[in-house]
Tab-separated table of C-alpha atoms and ligand atoms in Angstrom:
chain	number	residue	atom	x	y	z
V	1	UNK	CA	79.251	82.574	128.631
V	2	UNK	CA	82.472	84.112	127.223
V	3	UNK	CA	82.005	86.953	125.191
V	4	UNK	CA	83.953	88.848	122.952
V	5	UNK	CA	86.221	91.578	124.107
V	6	UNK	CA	84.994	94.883	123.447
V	7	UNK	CA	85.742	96.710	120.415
V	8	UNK	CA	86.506	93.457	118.810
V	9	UNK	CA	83.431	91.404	116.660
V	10	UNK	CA	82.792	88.555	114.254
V	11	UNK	CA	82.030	88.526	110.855
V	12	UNK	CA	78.939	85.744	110.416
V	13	UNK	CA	77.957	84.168	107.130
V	14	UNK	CA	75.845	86.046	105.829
V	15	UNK	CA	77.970	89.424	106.288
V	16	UNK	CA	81.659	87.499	104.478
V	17	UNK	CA	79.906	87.343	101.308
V	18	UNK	CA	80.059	90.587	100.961
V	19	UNK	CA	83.522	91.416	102.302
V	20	UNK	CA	84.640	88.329	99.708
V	21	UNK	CA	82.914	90.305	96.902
V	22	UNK	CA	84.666	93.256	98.165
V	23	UNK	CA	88.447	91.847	98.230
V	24	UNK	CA	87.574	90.193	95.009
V	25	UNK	CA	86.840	93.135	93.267
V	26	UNK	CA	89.848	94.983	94.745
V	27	UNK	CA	92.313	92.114	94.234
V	28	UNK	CA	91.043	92.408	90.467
V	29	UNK	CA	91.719	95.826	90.248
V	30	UNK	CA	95.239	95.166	91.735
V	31	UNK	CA	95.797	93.172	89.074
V	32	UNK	CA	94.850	95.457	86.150
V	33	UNK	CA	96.980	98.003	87.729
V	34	UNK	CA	99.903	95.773	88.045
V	35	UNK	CA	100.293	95.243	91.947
V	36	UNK	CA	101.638	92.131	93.775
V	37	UNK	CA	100.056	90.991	96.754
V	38	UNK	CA	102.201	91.404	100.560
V	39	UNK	CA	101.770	89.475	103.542
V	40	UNK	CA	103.353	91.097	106.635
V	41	UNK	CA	102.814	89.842	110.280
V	42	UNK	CA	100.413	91.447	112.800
V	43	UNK	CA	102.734	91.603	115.362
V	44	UNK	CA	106.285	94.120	114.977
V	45	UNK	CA	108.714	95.672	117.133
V	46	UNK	CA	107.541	98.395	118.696
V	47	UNK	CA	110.006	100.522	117.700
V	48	UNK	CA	108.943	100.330	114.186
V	49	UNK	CA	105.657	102.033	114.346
V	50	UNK	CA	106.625	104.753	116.853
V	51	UNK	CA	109.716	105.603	114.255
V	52	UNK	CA	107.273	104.872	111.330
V	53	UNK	CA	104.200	106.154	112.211
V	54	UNK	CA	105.429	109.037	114.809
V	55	UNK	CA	105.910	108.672	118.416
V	56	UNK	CA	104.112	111.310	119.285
V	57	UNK	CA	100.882	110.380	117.345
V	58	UNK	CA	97.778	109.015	119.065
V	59	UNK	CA	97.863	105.744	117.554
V	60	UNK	CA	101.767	105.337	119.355
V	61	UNK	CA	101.287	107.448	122.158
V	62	UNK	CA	97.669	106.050	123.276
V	63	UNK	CA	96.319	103.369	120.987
V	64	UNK	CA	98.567	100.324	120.243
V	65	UNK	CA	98.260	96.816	122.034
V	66	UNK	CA	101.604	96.447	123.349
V	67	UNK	CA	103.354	94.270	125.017
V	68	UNK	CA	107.102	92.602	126.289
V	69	UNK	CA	107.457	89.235	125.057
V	70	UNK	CA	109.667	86.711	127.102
V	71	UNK	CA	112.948	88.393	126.477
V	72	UNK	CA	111.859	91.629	127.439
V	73	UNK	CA	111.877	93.024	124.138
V	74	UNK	CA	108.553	95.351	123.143
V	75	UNK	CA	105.992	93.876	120.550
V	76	UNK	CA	102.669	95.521	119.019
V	77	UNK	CA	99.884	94.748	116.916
V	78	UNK	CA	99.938	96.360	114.275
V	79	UNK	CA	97.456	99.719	114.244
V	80	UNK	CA	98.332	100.491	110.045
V	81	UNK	CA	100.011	98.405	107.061
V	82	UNK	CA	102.307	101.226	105.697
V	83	UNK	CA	105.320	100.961	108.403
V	84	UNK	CA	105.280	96.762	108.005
V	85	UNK	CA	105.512	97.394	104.253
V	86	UNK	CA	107.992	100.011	104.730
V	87	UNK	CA	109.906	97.145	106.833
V	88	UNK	CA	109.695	94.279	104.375
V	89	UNK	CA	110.872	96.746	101.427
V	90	UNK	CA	114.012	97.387	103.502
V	91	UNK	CA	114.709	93.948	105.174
V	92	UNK	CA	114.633	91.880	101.991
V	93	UNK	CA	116.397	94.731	99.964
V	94	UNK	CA	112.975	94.469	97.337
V	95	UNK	CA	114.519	97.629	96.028
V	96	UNK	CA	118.205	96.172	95.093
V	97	UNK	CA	116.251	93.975	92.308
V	98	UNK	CA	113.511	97.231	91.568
V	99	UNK	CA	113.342	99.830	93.302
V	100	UNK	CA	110.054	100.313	92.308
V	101	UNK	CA	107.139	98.341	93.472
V	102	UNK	CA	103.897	98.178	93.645
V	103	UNK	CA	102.788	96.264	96.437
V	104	UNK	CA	99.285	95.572	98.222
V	105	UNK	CA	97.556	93.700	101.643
V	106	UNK	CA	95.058	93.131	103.025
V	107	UNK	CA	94.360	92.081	106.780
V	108	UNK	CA	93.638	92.995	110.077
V	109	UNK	CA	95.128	96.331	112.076
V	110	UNK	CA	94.670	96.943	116.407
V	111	UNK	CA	93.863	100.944	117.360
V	112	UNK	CA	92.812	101.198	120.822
V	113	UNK	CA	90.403	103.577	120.240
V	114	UNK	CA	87.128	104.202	122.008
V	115	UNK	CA	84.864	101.668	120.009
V	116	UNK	CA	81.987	103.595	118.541
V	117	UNK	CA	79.873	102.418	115.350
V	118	UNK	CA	82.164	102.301	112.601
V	119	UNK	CA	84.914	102.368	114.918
V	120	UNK	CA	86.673	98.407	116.323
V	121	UNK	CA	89.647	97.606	117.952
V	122	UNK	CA	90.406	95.180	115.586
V	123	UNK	CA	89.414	96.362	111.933
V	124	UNK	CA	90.286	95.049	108.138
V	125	UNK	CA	92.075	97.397	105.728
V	126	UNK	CA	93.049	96.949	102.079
V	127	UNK	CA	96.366	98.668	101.598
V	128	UNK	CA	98.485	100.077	98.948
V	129	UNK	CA	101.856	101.307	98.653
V	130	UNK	CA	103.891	102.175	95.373
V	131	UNK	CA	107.757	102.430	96.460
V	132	UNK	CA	110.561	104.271	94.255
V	133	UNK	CA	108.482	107.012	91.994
V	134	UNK	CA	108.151	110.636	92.723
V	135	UNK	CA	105.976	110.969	89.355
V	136	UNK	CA	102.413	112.850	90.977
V	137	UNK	CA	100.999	110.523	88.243
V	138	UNK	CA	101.441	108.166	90.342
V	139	UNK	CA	99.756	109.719	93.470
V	140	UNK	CA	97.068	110.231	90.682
V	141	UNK	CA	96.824	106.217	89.870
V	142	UNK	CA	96.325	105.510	93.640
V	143	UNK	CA	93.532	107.861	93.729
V	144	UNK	CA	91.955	106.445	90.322
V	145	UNK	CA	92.181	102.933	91.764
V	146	UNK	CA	90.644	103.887	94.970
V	147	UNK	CA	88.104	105.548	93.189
V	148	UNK	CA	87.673	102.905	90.551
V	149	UNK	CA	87.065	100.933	93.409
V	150	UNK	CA	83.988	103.174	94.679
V	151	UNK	CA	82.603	102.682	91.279
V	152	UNK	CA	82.815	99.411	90.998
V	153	UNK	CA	80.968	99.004	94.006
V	154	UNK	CA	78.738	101.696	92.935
V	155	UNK	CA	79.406	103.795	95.891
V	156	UNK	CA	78.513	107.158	94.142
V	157	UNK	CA	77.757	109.004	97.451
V	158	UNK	CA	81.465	109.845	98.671
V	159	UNK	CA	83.631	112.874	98.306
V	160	UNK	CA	87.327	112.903	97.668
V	161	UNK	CA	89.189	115.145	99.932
V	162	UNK	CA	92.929	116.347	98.350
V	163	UNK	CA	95.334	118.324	99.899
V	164	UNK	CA	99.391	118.840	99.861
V	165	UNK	CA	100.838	118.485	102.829
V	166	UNK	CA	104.224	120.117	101.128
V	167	UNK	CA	108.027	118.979	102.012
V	168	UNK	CA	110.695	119.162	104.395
V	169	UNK	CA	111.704	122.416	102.189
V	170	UNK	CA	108.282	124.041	102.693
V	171	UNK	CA	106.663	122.793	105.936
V	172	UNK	CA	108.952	123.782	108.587
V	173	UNK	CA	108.259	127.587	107.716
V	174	UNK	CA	104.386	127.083	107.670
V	175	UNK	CA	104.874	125.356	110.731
V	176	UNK	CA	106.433	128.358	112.645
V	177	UNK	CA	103.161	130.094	110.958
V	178	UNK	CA	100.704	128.175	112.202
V	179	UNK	CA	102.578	128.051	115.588
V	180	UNK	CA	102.406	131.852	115.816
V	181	UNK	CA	99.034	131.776	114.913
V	182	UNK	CA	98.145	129.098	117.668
V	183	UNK	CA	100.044	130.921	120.255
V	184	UNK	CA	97.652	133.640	120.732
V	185	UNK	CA	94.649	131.224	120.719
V	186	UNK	CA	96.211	128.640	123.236
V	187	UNK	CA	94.225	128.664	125.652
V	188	UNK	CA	91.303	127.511	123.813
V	189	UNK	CA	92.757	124.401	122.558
V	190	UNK	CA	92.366	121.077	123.916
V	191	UNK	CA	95.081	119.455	126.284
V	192	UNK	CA	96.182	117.171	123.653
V	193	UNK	CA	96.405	120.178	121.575
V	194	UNK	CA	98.499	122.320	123.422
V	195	UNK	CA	100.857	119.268	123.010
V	196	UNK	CA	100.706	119.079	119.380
V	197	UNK	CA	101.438	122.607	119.114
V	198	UNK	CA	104.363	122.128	120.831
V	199	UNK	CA	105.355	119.074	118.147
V	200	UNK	CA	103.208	118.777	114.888
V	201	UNK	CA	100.990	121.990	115.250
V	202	UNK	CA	99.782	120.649	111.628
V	203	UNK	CA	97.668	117.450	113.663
V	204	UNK	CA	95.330	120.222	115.572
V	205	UNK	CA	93.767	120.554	111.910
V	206	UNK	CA	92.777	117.149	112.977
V	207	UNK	CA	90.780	117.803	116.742
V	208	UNK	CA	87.391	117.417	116.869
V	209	UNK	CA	87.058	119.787	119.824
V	210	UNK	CA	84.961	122.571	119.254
V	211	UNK	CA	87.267	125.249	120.962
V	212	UNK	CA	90.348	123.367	118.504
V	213	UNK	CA	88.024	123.943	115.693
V	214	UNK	CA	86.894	127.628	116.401
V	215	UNK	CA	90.825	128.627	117.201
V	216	UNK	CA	91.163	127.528	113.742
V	217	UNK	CA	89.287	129.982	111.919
V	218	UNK	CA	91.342	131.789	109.849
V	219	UNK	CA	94.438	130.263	110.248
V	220	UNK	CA	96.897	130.223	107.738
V	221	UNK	CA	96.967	127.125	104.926
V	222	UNK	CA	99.718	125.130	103.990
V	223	UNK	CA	98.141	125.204	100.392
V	224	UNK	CA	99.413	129.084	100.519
V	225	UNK	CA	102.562	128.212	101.867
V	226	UNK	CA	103.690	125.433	99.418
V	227	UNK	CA	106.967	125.669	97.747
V	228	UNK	CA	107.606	125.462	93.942
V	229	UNK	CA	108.160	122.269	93.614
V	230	UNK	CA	105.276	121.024	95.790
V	231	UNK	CA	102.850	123.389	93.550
V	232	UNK	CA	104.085	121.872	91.150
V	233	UNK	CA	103.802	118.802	92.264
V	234	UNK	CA	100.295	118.900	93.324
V	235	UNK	CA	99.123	120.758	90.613
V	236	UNK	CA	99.827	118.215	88.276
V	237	UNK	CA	97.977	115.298	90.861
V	238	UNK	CA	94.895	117.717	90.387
V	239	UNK	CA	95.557	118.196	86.395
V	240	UNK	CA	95.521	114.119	86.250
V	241	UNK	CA	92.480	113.823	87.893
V	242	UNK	CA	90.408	115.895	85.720
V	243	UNK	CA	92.013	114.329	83.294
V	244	UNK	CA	90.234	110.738	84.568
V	245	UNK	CA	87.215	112.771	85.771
V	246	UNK	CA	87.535	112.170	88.860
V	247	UNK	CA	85.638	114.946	91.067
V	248	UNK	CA	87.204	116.068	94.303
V	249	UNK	CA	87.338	118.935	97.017
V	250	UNK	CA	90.513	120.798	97.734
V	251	UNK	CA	90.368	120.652	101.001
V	252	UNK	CA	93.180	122.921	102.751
V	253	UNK	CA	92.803	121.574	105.992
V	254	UNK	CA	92.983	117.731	105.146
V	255	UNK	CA	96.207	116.391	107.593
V	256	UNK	CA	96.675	112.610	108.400
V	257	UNK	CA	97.021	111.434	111.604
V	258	UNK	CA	100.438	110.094	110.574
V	259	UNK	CA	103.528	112.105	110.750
V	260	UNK	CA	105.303	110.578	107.745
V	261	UNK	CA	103.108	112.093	105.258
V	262	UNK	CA	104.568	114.573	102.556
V	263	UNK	CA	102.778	116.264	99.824
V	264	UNK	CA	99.692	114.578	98.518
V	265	UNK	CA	97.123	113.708	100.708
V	266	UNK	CA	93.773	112.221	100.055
V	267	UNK	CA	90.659	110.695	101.649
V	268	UNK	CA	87.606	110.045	100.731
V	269	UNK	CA	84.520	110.256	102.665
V	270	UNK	CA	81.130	109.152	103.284
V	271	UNK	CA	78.094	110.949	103.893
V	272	UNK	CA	75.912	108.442	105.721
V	273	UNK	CA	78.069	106.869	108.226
V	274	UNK	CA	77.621	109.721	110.883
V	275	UNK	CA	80.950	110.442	112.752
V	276	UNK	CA	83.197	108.024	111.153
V	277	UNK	CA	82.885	109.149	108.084
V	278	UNK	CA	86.160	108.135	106.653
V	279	UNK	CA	86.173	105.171	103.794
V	280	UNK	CA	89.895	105.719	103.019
V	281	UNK	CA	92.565	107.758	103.492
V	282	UNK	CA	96.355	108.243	101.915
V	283	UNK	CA	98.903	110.026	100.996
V	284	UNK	CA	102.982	110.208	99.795
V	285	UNK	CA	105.738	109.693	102.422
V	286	UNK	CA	108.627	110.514	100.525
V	287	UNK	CA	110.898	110.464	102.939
V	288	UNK	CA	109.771	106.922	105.327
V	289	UNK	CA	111.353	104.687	103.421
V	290	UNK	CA	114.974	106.582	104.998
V	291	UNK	CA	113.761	107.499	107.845
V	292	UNK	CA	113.362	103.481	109.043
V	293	UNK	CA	116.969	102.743	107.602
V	294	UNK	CA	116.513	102.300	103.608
V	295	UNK	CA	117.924	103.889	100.958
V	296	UNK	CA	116.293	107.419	100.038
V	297	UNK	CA	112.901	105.818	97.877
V	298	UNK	CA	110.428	107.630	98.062
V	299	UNK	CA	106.554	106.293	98.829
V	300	UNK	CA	102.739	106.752	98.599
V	301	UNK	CA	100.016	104.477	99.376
V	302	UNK	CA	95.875	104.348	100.758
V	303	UNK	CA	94.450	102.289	103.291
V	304	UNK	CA	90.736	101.760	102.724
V	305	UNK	CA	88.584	100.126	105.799
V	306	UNK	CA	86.529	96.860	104.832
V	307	UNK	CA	84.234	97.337	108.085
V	308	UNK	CA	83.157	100.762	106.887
V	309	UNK	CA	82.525	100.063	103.146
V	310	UNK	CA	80.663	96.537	104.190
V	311	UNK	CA	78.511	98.729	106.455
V	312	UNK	CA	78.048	101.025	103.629
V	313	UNK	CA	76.891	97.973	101.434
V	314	UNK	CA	74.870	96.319	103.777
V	315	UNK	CA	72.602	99.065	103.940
V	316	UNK	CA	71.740	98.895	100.775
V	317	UNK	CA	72.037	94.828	99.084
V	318	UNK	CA	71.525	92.966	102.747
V	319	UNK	CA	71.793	88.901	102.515
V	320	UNK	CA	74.206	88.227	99.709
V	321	UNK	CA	74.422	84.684	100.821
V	322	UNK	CA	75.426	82.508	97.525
V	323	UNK	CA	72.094	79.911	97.886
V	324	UNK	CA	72.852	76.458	96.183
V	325	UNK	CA	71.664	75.800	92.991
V	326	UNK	CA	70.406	72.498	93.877
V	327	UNK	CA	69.826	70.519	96.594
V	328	UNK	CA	69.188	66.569	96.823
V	329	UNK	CA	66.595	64.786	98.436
V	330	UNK	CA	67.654	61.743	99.622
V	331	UNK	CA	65.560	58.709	101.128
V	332	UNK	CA	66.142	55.713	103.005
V	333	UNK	CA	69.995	54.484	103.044
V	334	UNK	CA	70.482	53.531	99.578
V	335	UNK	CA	69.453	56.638	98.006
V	336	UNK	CA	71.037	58.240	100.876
V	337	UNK	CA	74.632	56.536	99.339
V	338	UNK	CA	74.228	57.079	95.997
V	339	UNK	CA	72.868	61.404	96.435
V	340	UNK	CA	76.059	61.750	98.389
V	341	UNK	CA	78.162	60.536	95.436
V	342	UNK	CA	76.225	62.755	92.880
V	343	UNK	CA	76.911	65.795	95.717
V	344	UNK	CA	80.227	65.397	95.545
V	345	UNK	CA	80.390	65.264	91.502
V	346	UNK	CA	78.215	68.207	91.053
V	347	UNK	CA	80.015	70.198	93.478
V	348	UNK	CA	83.184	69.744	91.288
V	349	UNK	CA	81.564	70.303	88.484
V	350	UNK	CA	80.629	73.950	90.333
V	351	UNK	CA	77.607	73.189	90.721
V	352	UNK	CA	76.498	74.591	94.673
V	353	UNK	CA	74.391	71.346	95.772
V	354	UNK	CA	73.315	70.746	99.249
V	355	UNK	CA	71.366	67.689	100.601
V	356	UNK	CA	70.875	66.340	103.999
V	357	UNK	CA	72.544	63.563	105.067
V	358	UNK	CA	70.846	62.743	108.277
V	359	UNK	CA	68.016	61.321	105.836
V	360	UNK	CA	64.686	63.071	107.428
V	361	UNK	CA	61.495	62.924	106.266
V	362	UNK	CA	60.600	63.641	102.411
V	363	UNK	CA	58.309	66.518	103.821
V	364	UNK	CA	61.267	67.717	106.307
V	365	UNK	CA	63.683	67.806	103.010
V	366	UNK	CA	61.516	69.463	100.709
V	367	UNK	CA	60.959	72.021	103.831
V	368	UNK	CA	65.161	72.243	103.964
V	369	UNK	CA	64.855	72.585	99.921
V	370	UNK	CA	62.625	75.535	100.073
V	371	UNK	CA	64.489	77.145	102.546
V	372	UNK	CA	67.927	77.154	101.100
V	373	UNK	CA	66.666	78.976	98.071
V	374	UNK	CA	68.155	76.224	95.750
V	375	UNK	CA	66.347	76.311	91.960
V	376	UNK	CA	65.805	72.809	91.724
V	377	UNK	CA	65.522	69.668	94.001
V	378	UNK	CA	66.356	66.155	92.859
V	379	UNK	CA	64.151	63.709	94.727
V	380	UNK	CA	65.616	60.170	94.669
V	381	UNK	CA	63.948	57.290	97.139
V	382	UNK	CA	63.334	53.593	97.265
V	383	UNK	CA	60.775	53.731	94.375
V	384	UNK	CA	63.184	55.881	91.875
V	385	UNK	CA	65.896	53.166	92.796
V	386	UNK	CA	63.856	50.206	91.635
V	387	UNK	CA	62.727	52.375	88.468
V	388	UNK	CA	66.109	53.474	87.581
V	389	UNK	CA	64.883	57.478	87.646
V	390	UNK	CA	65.003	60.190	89.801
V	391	UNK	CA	62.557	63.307	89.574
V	392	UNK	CA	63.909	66.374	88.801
V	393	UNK	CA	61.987	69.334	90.209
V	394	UNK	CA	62.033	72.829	89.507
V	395	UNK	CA	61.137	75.273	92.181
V	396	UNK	CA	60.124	78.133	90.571
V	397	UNK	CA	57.706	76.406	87.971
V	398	UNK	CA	57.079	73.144	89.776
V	399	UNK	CA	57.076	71.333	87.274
V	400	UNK	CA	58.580	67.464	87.384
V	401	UNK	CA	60.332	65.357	85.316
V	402	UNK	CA	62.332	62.847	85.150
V	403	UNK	CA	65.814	61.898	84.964
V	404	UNK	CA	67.324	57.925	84.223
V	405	UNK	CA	70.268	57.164	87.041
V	406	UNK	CA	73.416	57.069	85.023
V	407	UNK	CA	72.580	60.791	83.711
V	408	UNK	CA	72.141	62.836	86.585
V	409	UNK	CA	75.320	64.174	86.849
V	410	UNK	CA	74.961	65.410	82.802
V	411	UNK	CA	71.321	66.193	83.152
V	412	UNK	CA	72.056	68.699	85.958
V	413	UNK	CA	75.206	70.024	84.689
V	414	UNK	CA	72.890	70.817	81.506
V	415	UNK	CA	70.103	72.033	83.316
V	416	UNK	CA	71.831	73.963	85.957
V	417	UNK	CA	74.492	76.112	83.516
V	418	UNK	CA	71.868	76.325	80.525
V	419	UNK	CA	69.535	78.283	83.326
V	420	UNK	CA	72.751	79.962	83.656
V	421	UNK	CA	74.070	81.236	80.524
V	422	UNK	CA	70.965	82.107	79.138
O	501	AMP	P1	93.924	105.644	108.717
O	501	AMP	O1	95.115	104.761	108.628
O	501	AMP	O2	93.594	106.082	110.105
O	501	AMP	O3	93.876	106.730	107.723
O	501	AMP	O4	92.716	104.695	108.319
O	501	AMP	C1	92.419	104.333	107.005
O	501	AMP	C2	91.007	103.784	106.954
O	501	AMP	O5	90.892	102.684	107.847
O	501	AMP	C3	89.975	104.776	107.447
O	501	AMP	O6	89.564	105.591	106.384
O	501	AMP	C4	88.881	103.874	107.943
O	501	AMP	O7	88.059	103.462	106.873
O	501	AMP	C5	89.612	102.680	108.452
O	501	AMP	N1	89.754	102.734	109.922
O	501	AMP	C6	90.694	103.384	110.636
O	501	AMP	N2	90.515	103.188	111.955
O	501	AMP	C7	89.428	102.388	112.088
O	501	AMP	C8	88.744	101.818	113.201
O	501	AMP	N3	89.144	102.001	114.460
O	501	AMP	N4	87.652	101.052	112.953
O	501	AMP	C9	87.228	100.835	111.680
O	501	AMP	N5	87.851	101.341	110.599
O	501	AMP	C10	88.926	102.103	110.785
C-alpha cells in the first residue's frame, strides 16, 4: 500500500466540518473588517522567500521544498503567505489604484520541519496583511480580529504575547548590545546560535536549547532600547488594546522567526497543545514591501494555523458531522424512481436528505436511517404507491403519519424548517 509521505496527512470527513466552520467564521470576520480575499500560488521563485523571509532564517536556510524546474531556474513551496502577498502587491501595482489594502488567504504552506504533533510538513494558515498604513491602530485591528476570532470560537484559554521589535533607527544599536552581551556567553550557545549571533543575534531569543536559554538570563531587552518613535508607536498598540479589552503579556523576549519584522509583534498562545504551543503569530514589516522592489509601503499582517486551532476544537466538540435531516426509504423500483426525484427537490430546497439507492431491504434502510442521525424517515413502497401516501416518520417520537403523493415536497419543507425555526 502507498502511504502518505511523512509529515504530510489528510483531513477525513468528519474532521472538515470543523475546519469549514472555522474559515467560515474567519471569512465573516474578514468581511466586517473590510478585507478582500487573495489567492497566490504555492509554488514561487526561490529567490522571493530567501529575500522576503531572510536567507539566513531556518525556514530558507533548512526548511523549504525546493527544487529546479526544467529551465534550471529555482522553485519552492511556499513555507508562509506574507512574501507571495508582498509579491502580488508589487507585480500588479495594487498600490498605484490604493495603496492601502487589506488583503487575506487562506491555504496551504511547506516547512520542512521535524514533524511532531502539532507540527506537518504541509499545514493550513489563514493570513492577513494590511499594506500602506503606519497607524499602530491598525496593528491594534489585526490583533482585535485575531482575537475576535478566539472568541468566536470560544477559545478563552490562550494568551496574547506583544512585543516591539523597534526600527532600522533603533535595532542596530540593541543589536551591538545584545552581541556584546552574547560574546562572553558564546560558548554556551547552540551551533546554530553561534551563527545567529554572528547575523540576527535577536533570533537566539528564539532557541529552545537550554544552554541558549540560560545564556539569556539577563540580557538586555529591546523594549529598553526602543527609540521615540517606536515607544511611541507601541505604546499606543497597547493603549488600543485596553481600549477593546483585550488582555495580553508584554513579553520582552517575543522575536519572529522572520527577519522582516519591525515594531509590533504578536502571538498568541495555547496552553494545552504541549510544545507547539503557537495558534498565531504576527507582526509589522514596514520596510518588506521595498525591500522585494515596491515602493516604500509599509505592512503588518498574522498568520493563524488551522491544524492547531482544529486540534484545539476537536478536543473539546468531536464529530461535527452535519447529519441529514431526512432520509428516504425507498422500495421496489417504482418507489425507488419517484424518492430519487423528491431527493433531489428537497435537497434544493436545503433540505439535507439522504436515501439509498441500491433499494435494500425495508429493515436494512430503516437500519441506514437510524444511523445517519436524520430526524425523520419517509417510507414510500409498493403499498403507499397504490394508496397514493407515503408515511412520514419521526425518529425521535416515533410517531407516523401520513403524507398524500403530490405534497411531499411541501409537507417536508413544512415539517423540516418549522422543527427548525422554532
Ligand atoms: P509562523 O509563520 O511560523 O509564525 O506561523 C504562524 C502559525 O502557523 C503558527 O502560529 C502555527 O499555528 C502555524 N504553524 C507554523 N508552522 C507550522 C507547522 N509546521 N505545522 C503546523 N502549524 C504550523
Amino acid at each position: 500500500m502507498i502511504q502518505l509521505v511523512r509529515g504530510f496527512k489528510d483531513v477525513l470527513p468528519g474532521e472538515i466540518e470543523l475546519w469549514q466552520d472555522i474559515e467560515d467564521i474567519m471569512r465573516n470576520i474578514f468581511e466586517e473588517f473590510g478585507f478582500t480575499q487573495i489567492r497566490t500560488p504555492i509554488l514561487e521563485r526561490t529567490e522571493l522567500f530567501a529575500r522576503g523571509i531572510g536567507a539566513t532564517t531556518d525556514i530558507v536556510e533548512k526548511e523549504m521544498y525546493t527544487f529546479s524546474d526544467l529551465k534550471n531556474e529555482s522553485l519552492s513551496m511556499r513555507p508562509e503567505a506574507t512574501a507571495s502577498v508582498v509579491r502580488a502587491y508589487i507585480e500588479h501595482k495594487m498600490y498605484a489604484q490604493n495603496p492601502v489594502q487589506k488583503l487575506y488567504s487562506m491555504g496551504p504552506m511547506f516547512r520542512r520541519e521535524r514533524p511532531q504533533k502539532g507540527r506537518y510538513r504541509q499545514f493550513y494558515q489563514i493570513n492577513a496583511e494590511v499594506f500602506g498604513l503606519y497607524s499602530p491602530k491598525i496593528d491594534a485591528e489585526l490583533i482585535l480580529i485575531l482575537m475576535t476570532l478566539m472568541d468566536r470560537l470560544s477559545l478563552t484559554e490562550v494568551v496574547l504575547h506583544i512585543n516591539s521589535l523597534g526600527c532600522e533607527r533603533c535595532r542596530p544599536a540593541f543589536k551591538e548590545r545584545l552581541q556584546i552581551f552574547l560574546a562572553e556567553r558564546i560558548e554556551t550557545l547552540c551551533p546554530d546560535c553561534r551563527r545567529r549571533y554572528e547575523v540576527n543575534p535577536l533570533r537566539v531569543f528564539d532557541c529552545k536549547a537550554q544552554g541558549c536559554r540560560e545564556s539569556l538570563e539577563g540580557a538586555p531587552t529591546i523594549l529598553d532600547h526602543l527609540c521615540e518613535e517606536c515607544r511611541n508607536h507601541f505604546n499606543e498598540v497597547r493603549d488600543f488594546l485596553n481600549r477593546f479589552q483585550i488582555s495580553y503579556k508584554v513579553n520582552p523576549r517575543l522575536v519572529r522567526g522572520l527577519d522582516y519584522y519591525t515594531r509590533t509583534a504578536f502571538e498568541v498562545l495555547a496552553a494545552h497543545l504541549g510544545a507547539q504551543n503557537a495558534v498565531a503569530g504576527g507582526g509589522r514589516y514596514d520596510g518588506l514591501v521595498k525591500a522585494l522592489g515596491g515602493p516604500a509601503q509599509p505592512g503588518v499582517g498574522f498568520a493563524v494555523g488551522l491544524d492547531r486551532l482544529a486540534s484545539l476544537l476537536s478536543d473539546r466538540a468531536p464529530g461535527l458531522v452535519k447529519q441529514p435531516n431526512v432520509f428516504i426509504a425507498a422500495l421496489g423500483d417504482r418507489a425507488q424512481d419517484r424518492a430519487f426525484v423528491w431527493l433531489q427537490a428537497l435537497r434544493f430546497e436545503g433540505i439535507r436528505t439522504e436515501m439509498d439507492v441500491e433499494d435494500r431491504s425495508l429493515k436494512s434502510q430503516m437500519r441506514q436511517a437510524d444511523k445517519s442521525g436524520a430526524s425523520y424517515v419517509l417510507i414510500v413502497g409498493e403499498r403507499e404507491l397504490e394508496e397514493g401516501a407515503a408515511v412520514w416518520r419521526d425518529m425521535n417520537t416515533k410517531e407516523q403519519e401520513t403524507v398524500p403523493l403530490e405534497e411531499v415536497v411541501e409537507f417536508v419543507k413544512k415539517s423540516v424548517m418549522g422543527i427548525a425555526s422554532a
